[in-house]
Tab-separated table of C-alpha atoms in Angstrom:
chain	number	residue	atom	x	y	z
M	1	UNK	CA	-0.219	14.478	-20.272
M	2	UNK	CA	2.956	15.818	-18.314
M	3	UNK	CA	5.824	14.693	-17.856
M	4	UNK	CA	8.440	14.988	-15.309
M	5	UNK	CA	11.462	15.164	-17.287
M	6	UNK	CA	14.483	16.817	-15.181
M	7	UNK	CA	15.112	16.742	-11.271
M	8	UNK	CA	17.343	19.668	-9.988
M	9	UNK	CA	18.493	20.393	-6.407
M	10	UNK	CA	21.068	22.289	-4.273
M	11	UNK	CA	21.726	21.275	-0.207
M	12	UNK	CA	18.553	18.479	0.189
M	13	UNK	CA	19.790	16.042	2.421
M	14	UNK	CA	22.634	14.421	1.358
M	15	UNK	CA	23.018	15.977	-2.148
M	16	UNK	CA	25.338	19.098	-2.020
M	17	UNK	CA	23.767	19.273	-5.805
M	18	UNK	CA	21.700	16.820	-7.619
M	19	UNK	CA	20.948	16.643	-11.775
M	20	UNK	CA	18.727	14.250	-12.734
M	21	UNK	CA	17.235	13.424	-15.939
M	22	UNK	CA	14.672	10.829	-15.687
M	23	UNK	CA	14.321	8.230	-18.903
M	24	UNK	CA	10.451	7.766	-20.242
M	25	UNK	CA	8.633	4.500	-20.450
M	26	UNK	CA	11.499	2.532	-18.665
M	27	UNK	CA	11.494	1.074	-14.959
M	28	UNK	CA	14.757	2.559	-13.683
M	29	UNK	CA	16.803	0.686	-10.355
M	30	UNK	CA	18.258	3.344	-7.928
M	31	UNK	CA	21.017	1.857	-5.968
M	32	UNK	CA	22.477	4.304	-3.157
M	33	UNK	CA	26.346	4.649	-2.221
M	34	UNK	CA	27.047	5.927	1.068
M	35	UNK	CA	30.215	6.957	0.737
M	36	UNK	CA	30.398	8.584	4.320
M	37	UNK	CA	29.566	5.553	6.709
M	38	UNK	CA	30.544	2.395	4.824
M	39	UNK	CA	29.044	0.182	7.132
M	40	UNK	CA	25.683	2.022	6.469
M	41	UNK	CA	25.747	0.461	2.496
M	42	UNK	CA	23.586	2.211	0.993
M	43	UNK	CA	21.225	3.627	3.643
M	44	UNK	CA	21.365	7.224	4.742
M	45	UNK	CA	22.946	7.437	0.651
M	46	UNK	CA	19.836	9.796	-0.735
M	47	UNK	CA	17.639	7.622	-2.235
M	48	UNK	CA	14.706	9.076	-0.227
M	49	UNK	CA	15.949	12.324	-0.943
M	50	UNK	CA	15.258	11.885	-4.671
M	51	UNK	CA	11.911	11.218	-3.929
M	52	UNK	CA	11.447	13.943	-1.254
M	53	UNK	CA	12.506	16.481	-3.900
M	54	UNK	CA	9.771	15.505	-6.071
M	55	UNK	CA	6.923	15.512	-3.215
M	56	UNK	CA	8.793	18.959	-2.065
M	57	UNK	CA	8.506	20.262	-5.837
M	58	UNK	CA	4.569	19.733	-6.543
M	59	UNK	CA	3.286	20.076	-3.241
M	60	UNK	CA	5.554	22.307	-1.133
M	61	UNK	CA	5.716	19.214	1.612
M	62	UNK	CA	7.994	16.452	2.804
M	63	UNK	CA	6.086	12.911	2.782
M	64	UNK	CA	7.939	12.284	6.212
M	65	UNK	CA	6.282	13.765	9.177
M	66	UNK	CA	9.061	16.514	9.479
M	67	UNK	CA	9.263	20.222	9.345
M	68	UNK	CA	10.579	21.495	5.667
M	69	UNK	CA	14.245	22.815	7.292
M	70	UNK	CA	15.243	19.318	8.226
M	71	UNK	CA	15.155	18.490	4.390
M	72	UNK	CA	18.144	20.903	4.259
M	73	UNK	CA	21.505	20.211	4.415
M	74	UNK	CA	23.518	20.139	7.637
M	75	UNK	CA	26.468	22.044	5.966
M	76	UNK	CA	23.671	25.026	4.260
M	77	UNK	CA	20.975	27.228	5.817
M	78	UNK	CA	19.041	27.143	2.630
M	79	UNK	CA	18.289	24.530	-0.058
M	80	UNK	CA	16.728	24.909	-4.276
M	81	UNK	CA	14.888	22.351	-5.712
M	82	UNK	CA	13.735	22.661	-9.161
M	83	UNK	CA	11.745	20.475	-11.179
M	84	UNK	CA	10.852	20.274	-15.138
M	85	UNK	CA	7.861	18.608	-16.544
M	86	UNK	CA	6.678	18.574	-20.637
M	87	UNK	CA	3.590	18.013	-22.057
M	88	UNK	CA	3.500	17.209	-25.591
M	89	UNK	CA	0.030	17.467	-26.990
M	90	UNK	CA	0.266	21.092	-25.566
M	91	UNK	CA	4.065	21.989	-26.549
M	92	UNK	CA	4.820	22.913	-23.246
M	93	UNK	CA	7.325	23.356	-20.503
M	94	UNK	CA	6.112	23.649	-16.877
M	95	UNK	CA	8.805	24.640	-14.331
M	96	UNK	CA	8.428	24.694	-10.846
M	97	UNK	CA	11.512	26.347	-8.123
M	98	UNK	CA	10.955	26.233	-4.798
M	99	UNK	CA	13.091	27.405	-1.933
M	100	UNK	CA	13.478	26.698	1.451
M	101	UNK	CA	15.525	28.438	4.365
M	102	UNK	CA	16.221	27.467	8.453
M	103	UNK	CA	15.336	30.723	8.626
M	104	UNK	CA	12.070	32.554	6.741
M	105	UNK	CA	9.544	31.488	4.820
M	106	UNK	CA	9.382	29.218	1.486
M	107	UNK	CA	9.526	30.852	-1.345
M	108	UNK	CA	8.268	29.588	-4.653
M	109	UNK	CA	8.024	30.013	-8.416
M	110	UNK	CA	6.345	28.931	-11.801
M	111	UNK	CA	7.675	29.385	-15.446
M	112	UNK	CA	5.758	28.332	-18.706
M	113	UNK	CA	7.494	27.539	-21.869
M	114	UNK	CA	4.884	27.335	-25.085
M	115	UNK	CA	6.591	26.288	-28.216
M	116	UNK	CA	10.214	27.198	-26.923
M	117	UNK	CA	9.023	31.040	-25.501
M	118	UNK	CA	8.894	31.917	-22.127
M	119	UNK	CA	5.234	33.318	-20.791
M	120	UNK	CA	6.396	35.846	-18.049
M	121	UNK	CA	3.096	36.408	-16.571
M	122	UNK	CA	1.501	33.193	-17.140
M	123	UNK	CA	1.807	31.120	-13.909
M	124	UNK	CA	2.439	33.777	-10.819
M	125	UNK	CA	0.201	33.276	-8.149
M	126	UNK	CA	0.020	35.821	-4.756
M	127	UNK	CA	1.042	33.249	-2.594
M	128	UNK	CA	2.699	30.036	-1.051
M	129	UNK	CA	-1.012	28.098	-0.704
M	130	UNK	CA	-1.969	29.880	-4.404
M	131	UNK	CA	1.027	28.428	-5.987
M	132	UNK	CA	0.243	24.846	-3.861
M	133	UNK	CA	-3.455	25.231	-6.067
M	134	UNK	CA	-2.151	26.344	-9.190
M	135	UNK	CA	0.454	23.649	-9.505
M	136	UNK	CA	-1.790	20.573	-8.651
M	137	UNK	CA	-4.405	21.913	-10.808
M	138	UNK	CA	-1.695	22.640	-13.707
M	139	UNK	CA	-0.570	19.152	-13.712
M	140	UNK	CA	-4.132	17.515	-13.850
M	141	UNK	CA	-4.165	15.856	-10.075
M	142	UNK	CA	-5.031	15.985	-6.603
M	143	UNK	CA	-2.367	15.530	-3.659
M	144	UNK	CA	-4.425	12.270	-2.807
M	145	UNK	CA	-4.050	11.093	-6.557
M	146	UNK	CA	-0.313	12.191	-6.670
M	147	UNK	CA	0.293	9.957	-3.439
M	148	UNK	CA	-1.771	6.895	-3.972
M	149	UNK	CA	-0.676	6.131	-7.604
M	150	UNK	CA	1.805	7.997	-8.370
M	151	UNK	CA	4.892	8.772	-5.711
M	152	UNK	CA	4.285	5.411	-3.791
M	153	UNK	CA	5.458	5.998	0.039
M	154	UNK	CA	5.002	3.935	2.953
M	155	UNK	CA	4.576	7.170	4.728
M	156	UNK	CA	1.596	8.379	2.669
M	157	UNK	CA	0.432	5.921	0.284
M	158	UNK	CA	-3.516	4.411	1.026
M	159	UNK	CA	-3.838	1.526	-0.927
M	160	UNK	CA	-7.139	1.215	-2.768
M	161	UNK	CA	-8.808	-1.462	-1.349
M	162	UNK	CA	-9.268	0.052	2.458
M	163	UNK	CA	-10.307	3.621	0.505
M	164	UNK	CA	-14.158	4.374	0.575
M	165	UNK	CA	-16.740	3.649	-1.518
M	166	UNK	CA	-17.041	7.390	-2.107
M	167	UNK	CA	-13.141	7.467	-2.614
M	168	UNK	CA	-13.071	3.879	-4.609
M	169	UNK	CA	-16.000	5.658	-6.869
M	170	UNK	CA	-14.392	8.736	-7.711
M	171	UNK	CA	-10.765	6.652	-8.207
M	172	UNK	CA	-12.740	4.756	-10.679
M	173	UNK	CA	-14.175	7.184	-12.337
M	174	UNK	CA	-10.592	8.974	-12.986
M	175	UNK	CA	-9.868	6.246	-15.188
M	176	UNK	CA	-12.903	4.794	-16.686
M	177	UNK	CA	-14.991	7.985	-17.304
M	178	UNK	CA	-17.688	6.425	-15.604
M	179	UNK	CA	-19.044	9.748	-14.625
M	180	UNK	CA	-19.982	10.435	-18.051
M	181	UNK	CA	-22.870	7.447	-17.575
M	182	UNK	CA	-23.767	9.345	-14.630
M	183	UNK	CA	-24.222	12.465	-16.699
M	184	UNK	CA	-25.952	10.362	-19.378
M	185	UNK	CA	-28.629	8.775	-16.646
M	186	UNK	CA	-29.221	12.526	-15.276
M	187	UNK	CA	-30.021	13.501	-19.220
M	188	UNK	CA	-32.397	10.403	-19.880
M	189	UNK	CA	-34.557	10.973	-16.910
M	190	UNK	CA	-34.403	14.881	-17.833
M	191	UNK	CA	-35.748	14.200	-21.105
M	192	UNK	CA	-38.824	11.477	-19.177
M	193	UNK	CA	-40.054	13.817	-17.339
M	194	UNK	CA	-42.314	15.132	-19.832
M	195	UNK	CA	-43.542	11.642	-20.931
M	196	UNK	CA	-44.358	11.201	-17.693
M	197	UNK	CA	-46.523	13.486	-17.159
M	198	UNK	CA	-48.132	13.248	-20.156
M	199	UNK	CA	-48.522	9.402	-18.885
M	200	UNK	CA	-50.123	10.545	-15.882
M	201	UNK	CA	-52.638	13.236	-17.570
M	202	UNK	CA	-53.729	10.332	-19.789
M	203	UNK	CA	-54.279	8.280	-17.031
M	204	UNK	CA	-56.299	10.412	-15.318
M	205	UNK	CA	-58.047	11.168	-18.227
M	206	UNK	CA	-58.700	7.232	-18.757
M	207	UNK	CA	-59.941	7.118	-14.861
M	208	UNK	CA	-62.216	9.323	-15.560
M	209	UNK	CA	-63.748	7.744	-19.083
């Protein structure tokens, strides 16, 4: 299972620069300081920002309803964001860097680590909606997945309950491995088939007796 391990970011929002190690298997309180507009407390202090670098990071897109330059900072024309994950049972180190300027296009890269040794090749894709693929399917999860359990915004997030039945199945079946039961009914009636025609040739051959 990954990890995300280590937040890193240059001109997003509010942060001129931003390190961020996150603690494992501990609920952690994030209290903002605006220290530009005191009557503003802590609003407008980054706390969003934190989050939006993560979203940024795996899927290439703000959970806001804005354009990717207005994540920049008002003082830069380009902003980094850079984020670490680890994955134990594996030995590995996934990193993903992603840029974005007022002016061009995004520009994004992967780097593997395997017991401590860089893997040049492993990873490069040809292509902004290539790398999008590669990194959801690297980290074992859909964008809908990451969303709805696992970066919790008001501006995304569908709670379960008013999902599908299609959508509430296949949620389910993330969990519980119910789809193996599926795969196990598919194999039983497979192997009934020939019993039942073998049921139906004797029964004929009864009718006619």
């Amino acid at each position: 299972m990954w990890k995300l391990t280590e937040i890193y970011a240059q001109n997003v929002c509010s942060f001129r620069q931003l390190e961020y190690e996150l603690s494992q298997g501990i609920t952690t309180l994030i209290f903002g300081d605006n220290r530009d507009n005191e009557s503003q407390r802590s609003n407008g202090s980054g706390k969003s920002a934190l989050i939006e670098c993560i979203a940024i990071g795996i899927t290439g897109s703000p959970l806001r309803k804005i354009k990717n330059e207005e994540i920049i900072n008002d003082n830069s024309d380009e902003s980094l964001i850079e984020l670490t994950f680890v994955n134990d049972s594996s030995n590995e180190k996934f990193q993903i860097e992603r840029k974005l300027f007022r002016k061009g296009s995004t520009e994004v890269s992967c780097r593997i680590f395997r017991g401590g040794e860089l893997k040049l090749n492993e990873g490069v894709q040809p292509g902004i909606d290539a790398y999008n693929k590669y990194i959801l399917e690297k980290l074992g999860i859909t964008k809908d997945e990451l969303y709805n359990n696992f970066i919790l915004s008001k501006h995304k997030y569908q709670d379960f309950l008013s999902c599908s039945d299609k959508e509430k199945k296949e949620i389910i079946n993330r969990f519980s491995n119910g789809n193996m039961v599926d795969q196990a009914i598919d194999k039983i009636l497979e192997d009934k088939n020939p019993l039942a025609e073998l049921q139906k040739k004797t029964e004929l051959e009864y009718a006619g007796l």
